[in-house]
Tab-separated table of C-alpha atoms (C1' of nucleotides) in Angstrom:
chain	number	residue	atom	x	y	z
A	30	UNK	CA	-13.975	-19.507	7.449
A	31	UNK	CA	-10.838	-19.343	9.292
A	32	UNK	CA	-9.616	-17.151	13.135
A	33	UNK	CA	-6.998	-15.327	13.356
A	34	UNK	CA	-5.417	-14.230	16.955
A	35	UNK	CA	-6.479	-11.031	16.626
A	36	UNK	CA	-3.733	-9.082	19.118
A	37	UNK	CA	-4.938	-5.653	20.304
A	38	UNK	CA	-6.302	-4.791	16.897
A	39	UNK	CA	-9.000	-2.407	16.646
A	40	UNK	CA	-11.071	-2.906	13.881
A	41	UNK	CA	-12.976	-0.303	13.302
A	42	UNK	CA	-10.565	2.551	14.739
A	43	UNK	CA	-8.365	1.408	11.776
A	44	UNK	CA	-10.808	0.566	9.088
A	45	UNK	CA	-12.247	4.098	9.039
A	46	UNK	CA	-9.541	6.274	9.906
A	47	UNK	CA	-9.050	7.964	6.637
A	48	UNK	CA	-6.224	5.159	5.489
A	49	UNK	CA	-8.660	3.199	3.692
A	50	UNK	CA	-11.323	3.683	1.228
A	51	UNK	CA	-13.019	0.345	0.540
A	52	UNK	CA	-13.998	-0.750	3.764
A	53	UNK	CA	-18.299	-1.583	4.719
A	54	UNK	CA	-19.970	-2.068	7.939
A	55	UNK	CA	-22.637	-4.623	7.817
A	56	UNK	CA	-25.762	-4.252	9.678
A	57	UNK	CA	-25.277	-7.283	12.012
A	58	UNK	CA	-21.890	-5.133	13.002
A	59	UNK	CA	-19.511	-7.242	10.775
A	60	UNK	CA	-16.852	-5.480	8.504
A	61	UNK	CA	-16.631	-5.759	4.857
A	62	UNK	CA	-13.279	-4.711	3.041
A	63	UNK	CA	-12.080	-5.170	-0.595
A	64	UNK	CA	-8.830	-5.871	-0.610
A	65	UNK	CA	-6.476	-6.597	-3.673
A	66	UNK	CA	-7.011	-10.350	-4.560
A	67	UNK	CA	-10.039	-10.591	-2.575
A	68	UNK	CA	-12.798	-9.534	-0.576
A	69	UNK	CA	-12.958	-10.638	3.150
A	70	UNK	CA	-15.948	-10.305	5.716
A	71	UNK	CA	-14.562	-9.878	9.467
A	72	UNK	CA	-16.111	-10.480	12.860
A	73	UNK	CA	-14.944	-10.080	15.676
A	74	UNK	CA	-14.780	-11.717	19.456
A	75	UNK	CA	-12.489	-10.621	22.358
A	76	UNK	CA	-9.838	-13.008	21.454
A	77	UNK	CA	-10.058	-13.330	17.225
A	78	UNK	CA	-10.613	-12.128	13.781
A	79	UNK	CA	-13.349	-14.393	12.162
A	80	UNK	CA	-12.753	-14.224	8.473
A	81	UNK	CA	-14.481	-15.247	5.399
A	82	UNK	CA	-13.725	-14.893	2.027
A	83	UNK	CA	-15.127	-15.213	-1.739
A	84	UNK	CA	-10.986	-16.731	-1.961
A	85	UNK	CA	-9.755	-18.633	1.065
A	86	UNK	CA	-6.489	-19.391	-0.291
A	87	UNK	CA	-3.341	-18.522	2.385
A	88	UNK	CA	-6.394	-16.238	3.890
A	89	UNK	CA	-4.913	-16.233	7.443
A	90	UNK	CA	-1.174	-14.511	5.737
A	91	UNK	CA	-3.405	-12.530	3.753
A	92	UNK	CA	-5.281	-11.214	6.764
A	93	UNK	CA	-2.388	-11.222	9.137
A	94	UNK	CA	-0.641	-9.231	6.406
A	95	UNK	CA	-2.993	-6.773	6.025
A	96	UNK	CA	-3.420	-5.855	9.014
A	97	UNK	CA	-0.347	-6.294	10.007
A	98	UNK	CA	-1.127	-8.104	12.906
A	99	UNK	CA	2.616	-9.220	13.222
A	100	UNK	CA	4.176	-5.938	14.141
A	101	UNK	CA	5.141	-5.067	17.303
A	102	UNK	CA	3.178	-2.283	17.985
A	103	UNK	CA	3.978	-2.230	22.116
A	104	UNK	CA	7.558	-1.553	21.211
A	105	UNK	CA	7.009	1.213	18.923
A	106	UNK	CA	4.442	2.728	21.738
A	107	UNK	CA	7.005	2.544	24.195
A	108	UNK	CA	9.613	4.100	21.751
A	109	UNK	CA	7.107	7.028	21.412
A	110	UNK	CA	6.779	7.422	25.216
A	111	UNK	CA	10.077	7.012	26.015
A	112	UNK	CA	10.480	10.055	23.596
A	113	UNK	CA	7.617	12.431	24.068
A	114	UNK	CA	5.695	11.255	27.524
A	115	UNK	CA	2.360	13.075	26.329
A	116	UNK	CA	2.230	9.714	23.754
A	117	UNK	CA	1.348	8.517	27.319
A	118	UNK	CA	-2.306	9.961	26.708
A	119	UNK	CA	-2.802	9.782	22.958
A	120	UNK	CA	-1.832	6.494	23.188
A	121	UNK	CA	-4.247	5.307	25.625
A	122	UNK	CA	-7.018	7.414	23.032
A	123	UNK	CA	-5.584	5.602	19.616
A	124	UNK	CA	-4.962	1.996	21.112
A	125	UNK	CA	-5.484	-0.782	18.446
A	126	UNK	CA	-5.168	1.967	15.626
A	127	UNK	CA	-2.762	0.234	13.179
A	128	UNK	CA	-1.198	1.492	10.085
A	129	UNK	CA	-2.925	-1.044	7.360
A	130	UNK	CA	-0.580	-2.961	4.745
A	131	UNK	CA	-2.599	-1.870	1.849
A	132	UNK	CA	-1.691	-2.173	-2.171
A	133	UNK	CA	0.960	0.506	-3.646
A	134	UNK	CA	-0.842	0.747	-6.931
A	135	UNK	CA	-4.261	0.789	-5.147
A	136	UNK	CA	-2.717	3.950	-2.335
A	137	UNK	CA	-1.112	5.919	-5.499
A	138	UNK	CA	-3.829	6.207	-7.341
A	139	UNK	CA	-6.395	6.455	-4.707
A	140	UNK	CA	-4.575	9.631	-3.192
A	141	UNK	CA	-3.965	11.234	-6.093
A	142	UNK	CA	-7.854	11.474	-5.866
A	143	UNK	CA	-7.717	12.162	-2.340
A	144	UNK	CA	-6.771	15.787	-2.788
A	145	UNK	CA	-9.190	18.901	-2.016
A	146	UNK	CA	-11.666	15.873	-1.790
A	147	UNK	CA	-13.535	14.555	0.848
A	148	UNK	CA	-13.804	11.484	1.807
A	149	UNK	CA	-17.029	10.420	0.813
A	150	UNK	CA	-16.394	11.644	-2.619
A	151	UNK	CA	-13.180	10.072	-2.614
A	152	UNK	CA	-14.514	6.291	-1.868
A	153	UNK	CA	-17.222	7.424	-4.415
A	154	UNK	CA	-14.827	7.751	-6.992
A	155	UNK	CA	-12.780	4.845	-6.462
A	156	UNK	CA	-16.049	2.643	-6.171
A	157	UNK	CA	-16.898	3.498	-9.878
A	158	UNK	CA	-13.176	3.346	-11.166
A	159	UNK	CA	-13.044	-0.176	-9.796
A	160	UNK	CA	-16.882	-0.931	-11.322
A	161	UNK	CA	-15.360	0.032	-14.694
A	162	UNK	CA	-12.328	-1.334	-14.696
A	163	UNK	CA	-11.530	-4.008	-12.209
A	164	UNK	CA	-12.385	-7.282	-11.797
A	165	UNK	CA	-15.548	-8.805	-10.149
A	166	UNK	CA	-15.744	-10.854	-7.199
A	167	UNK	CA	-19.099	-12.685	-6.139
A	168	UNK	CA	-18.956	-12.471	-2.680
A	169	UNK	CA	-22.236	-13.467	-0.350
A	170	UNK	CA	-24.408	-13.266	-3.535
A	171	UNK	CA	-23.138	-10.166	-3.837
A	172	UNK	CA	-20.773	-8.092	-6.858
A	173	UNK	CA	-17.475	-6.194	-5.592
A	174	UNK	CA	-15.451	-5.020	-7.529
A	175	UNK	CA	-11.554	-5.425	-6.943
A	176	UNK	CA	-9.313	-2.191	-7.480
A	177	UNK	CA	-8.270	-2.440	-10.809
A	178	UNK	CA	-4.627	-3.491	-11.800
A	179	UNK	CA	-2.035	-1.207	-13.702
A	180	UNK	CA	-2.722	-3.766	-16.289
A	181	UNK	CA	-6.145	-2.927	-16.206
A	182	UNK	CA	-6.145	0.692	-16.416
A	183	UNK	CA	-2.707	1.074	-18.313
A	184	UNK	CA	-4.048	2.326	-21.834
A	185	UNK	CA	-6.804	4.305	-20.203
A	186	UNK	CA	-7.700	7.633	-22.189
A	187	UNK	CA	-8.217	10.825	-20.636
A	188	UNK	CA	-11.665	10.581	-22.465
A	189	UNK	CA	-12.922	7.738	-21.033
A	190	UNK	CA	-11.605	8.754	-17.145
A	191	UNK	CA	-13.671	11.590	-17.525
A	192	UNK	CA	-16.306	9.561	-16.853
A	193	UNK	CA	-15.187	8.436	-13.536
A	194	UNK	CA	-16.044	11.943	-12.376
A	195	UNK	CA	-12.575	12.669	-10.898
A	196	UNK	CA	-12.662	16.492	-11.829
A	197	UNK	CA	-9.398	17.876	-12.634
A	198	UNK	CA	-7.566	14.795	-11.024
A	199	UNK	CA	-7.977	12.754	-13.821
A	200	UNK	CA	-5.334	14.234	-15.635
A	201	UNK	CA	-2.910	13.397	-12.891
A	202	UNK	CA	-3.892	9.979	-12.749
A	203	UNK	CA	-2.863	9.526	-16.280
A	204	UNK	CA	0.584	10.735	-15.273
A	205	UNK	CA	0.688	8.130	-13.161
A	206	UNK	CA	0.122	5.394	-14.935
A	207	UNK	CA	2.457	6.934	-17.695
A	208	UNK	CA	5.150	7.246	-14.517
A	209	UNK	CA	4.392	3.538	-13.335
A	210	UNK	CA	7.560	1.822	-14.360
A	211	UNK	CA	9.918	4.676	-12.463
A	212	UNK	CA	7.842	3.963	-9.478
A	213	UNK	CA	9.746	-0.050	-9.201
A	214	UNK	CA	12.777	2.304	-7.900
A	215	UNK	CA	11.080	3.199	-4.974
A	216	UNK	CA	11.866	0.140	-2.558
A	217	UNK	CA	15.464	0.625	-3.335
A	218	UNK	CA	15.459	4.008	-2.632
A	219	UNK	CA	15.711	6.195	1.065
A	220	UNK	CA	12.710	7.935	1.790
A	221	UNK	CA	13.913	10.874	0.449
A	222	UNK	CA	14.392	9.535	-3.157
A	223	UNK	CA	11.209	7.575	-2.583
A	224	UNK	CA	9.056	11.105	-2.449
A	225	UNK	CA	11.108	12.490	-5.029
A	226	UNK	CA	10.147	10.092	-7.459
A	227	UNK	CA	6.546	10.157	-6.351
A	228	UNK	CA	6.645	13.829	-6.448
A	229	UNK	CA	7.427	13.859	-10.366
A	230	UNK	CA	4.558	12.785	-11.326
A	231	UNK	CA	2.082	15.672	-11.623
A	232	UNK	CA	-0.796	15.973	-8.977
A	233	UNK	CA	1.487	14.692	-6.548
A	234	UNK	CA	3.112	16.940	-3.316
A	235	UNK	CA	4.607	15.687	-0.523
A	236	UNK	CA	1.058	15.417	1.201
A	237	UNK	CA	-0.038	12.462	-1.450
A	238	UNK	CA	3.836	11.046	-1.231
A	239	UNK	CA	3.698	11.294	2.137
A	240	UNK	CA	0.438	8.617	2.200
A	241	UNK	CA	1.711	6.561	-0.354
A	242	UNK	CA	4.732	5.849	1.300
A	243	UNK	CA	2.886	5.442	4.763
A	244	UNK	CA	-0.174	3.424	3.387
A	245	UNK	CA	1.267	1.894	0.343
A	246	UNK	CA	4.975	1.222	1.337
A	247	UNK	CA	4.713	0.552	4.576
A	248	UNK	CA	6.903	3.661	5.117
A	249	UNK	CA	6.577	3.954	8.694
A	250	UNK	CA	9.230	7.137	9.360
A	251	UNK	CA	7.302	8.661	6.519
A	252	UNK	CA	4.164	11.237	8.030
A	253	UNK	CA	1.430	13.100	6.142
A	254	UNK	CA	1.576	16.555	7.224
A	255	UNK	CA	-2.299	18.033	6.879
A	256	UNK	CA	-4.417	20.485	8.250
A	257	UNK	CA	-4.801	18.738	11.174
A	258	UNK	CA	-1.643	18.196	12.254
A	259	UNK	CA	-0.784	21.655	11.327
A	260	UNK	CA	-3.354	22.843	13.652
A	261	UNK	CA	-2.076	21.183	16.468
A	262	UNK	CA	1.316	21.290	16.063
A	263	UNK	CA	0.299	24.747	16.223
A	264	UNK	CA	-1.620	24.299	19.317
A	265	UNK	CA	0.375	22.476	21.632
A	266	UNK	CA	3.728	23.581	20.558
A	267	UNK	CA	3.012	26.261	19.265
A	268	UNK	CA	5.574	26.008	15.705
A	269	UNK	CA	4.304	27.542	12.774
A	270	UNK	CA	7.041	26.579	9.916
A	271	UNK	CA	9.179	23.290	9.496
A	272	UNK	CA	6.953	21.052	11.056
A	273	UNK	CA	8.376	18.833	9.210
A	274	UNK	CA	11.678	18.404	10.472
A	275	UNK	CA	10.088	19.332	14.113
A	276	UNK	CA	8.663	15.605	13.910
A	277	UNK	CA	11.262	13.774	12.323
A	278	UNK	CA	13.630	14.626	14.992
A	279	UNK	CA	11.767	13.702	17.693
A	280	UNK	CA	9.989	10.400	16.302
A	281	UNK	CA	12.142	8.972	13.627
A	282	UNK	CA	11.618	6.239	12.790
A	283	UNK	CA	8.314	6.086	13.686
A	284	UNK	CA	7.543	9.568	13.081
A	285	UNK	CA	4.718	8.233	10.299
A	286	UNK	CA	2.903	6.010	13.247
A	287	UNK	CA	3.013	8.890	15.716
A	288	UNK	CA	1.591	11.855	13.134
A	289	UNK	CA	-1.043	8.744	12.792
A	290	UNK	CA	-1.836	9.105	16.217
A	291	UNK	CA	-2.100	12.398	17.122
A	292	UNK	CA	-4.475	12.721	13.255
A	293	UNK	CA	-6.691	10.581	14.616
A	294	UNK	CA	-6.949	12.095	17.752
A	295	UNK	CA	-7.695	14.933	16.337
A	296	UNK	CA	-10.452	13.693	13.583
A	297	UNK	CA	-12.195	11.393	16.622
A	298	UNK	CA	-12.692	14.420	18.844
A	299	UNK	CA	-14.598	16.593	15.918
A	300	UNK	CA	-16.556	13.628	14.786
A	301	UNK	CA	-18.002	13.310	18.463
B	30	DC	C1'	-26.003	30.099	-3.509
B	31	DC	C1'	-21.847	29.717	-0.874
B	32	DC	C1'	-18.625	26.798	1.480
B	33	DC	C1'	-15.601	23.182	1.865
B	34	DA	C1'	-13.010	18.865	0.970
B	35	DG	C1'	-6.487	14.508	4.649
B	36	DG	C1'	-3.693	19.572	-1.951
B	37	DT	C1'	-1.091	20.912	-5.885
B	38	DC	C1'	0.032	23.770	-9.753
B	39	DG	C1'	1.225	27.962	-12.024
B	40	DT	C1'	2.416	32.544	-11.434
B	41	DC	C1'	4.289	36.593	-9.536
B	42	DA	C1'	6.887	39.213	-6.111
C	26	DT	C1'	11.119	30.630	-0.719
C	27	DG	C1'	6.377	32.366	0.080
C	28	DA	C1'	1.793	33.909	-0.846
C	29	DC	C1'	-2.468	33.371	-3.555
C	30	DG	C1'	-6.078	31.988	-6.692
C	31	DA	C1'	-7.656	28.283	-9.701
C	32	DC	C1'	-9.030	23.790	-10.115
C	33	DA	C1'	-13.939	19.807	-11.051
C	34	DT	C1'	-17.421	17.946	-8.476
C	35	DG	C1'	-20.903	16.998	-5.094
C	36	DG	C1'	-22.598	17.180	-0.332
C	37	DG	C1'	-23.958	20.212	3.608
DNA sequence: CCCCAGGTCGTCA
DNA sequence: TGACGACATGGG
């Protein structure tokens, strides 16, 4: 068991915001996520992060890693409100929301099966990819399954996906993995080049780039632009067409943390 | 049964 | 470019 300092994080707020797929809550209140190597169980107390693990190797950089807990996030709140003073509000709603540091491989595949999905279907999915195909991990007598590796998955026939139940995303998957090596380019590359190369691969628009960059990459100018967003952007200032470039001017480079934001603004009020 | 899901593709104007 | 239906599958 180790503690962590755990900042202003809030747990919960950014376990099941829609960034993540393979996160549990326990009955006695106590999260459960699987993350690449490993799976962790965290508690929480005003002050830290309790963590145990089936691995407790380097755990704390693991954890602080993952959720990012090193990131300045008061300086890129103040950036927003400095730039737009209604982050003034959403702020105050979204506090301790941070952008996880989750696996590339894991966040391309997994939102290639995000689309016209929902989430429950998505996790669903994912659950019985990794039960075929990755590796187990005994964890508090009991069997996770760790999101399976390139290497894992790299031969994989249309044939046998089909049985993963991933409807006509399976195919796009399997361009994927056929894409996989191009994808090394990507930290090189701007963001633009980055969703060029994601986009590519078949299945993939700038919606699933978009997450990707933000969830696998750590892409933090890059922004998801969804129905929700759409909708407000609508709303409030009323702009129809190039929302797009609407954002990017007025939160780059953080436009991907402030699209965040006002998202799960948005997805908290209809879930009340 | 119909509707929808953090979309994307192919097609046609 | 922009609009529109199809797409697999399962939950509401």
């Amino acid at each position: 068991m180790i503690k962590v300092d755990k900042k202003d994080i809030n747990l919960k707020e950014s376990l099941f915001s829609g960034q993540c797929f393979r996160m549990y809550q326990e009955d006695d209140g106590t999260f459960t996520v699987v993350l690449n190597d490993r799976v962790i169980n965290v508690q929480e107390d005003n002050k830290y992060l309790i963590i145990k693990s089936d691995n407790e190797d380097n755990l704390k950089n693991v954890v602080t890693n993952y959720f990012d807990l090193d990131r300045d996030y008061d300086e890129i709140n103040n950036y927003l409100i400095k730039k737009d003073k209604s982050f003034e509000e959403i702020i105050k709603k979204v506090k301790g929301y941070k952008i996880l540091k989750q696996d590339s491989f894991e966040m391309l595949i997994s939102y290639i099966i995000s689309q016209n999905n929902n989430v429950k279907r998505i996790m669903k999915s994912i659950e019985k990819l990794s039960e075929l195909y990755g590796s187990e991990i005994i964890f508090n007598d009991k069997k996770y399954y760790l999101f399976p590796k390139y290497e894992q998955i790299k031969n994989i026939t249309l044939e046998e996906l089909r049985n993963v139940g991933l409807g006509f995303r399976d195919k796009y998957v399997l361009d994927a993995l056929k894409k996989y090596n191009k994808l090394k380019e990507i930290d090189s590359l701007n963001t633009d080049g980055a969703i060029e190369i994601l986009m590519s691969i078949k299945g993939v628009g700038l919606k699933v780039a978009s997450c990707i960059l933000l969830f696998g990459y750590q892409r933090l100018d890059v922004f998801p632009i969804d129905t929700w967003v759409k909708k407000y952007t609508r709303e409030k200032y009323n702009v129809y067409k190039k929302i797009d470039e609407f954002y990017k001017e007025k939160y780059n480079p953080y436009t991907g943390v402030a699209i965040q934001y006002i998202f799960h603004v948005k997805r908290n009020k209809k879930n009340n």
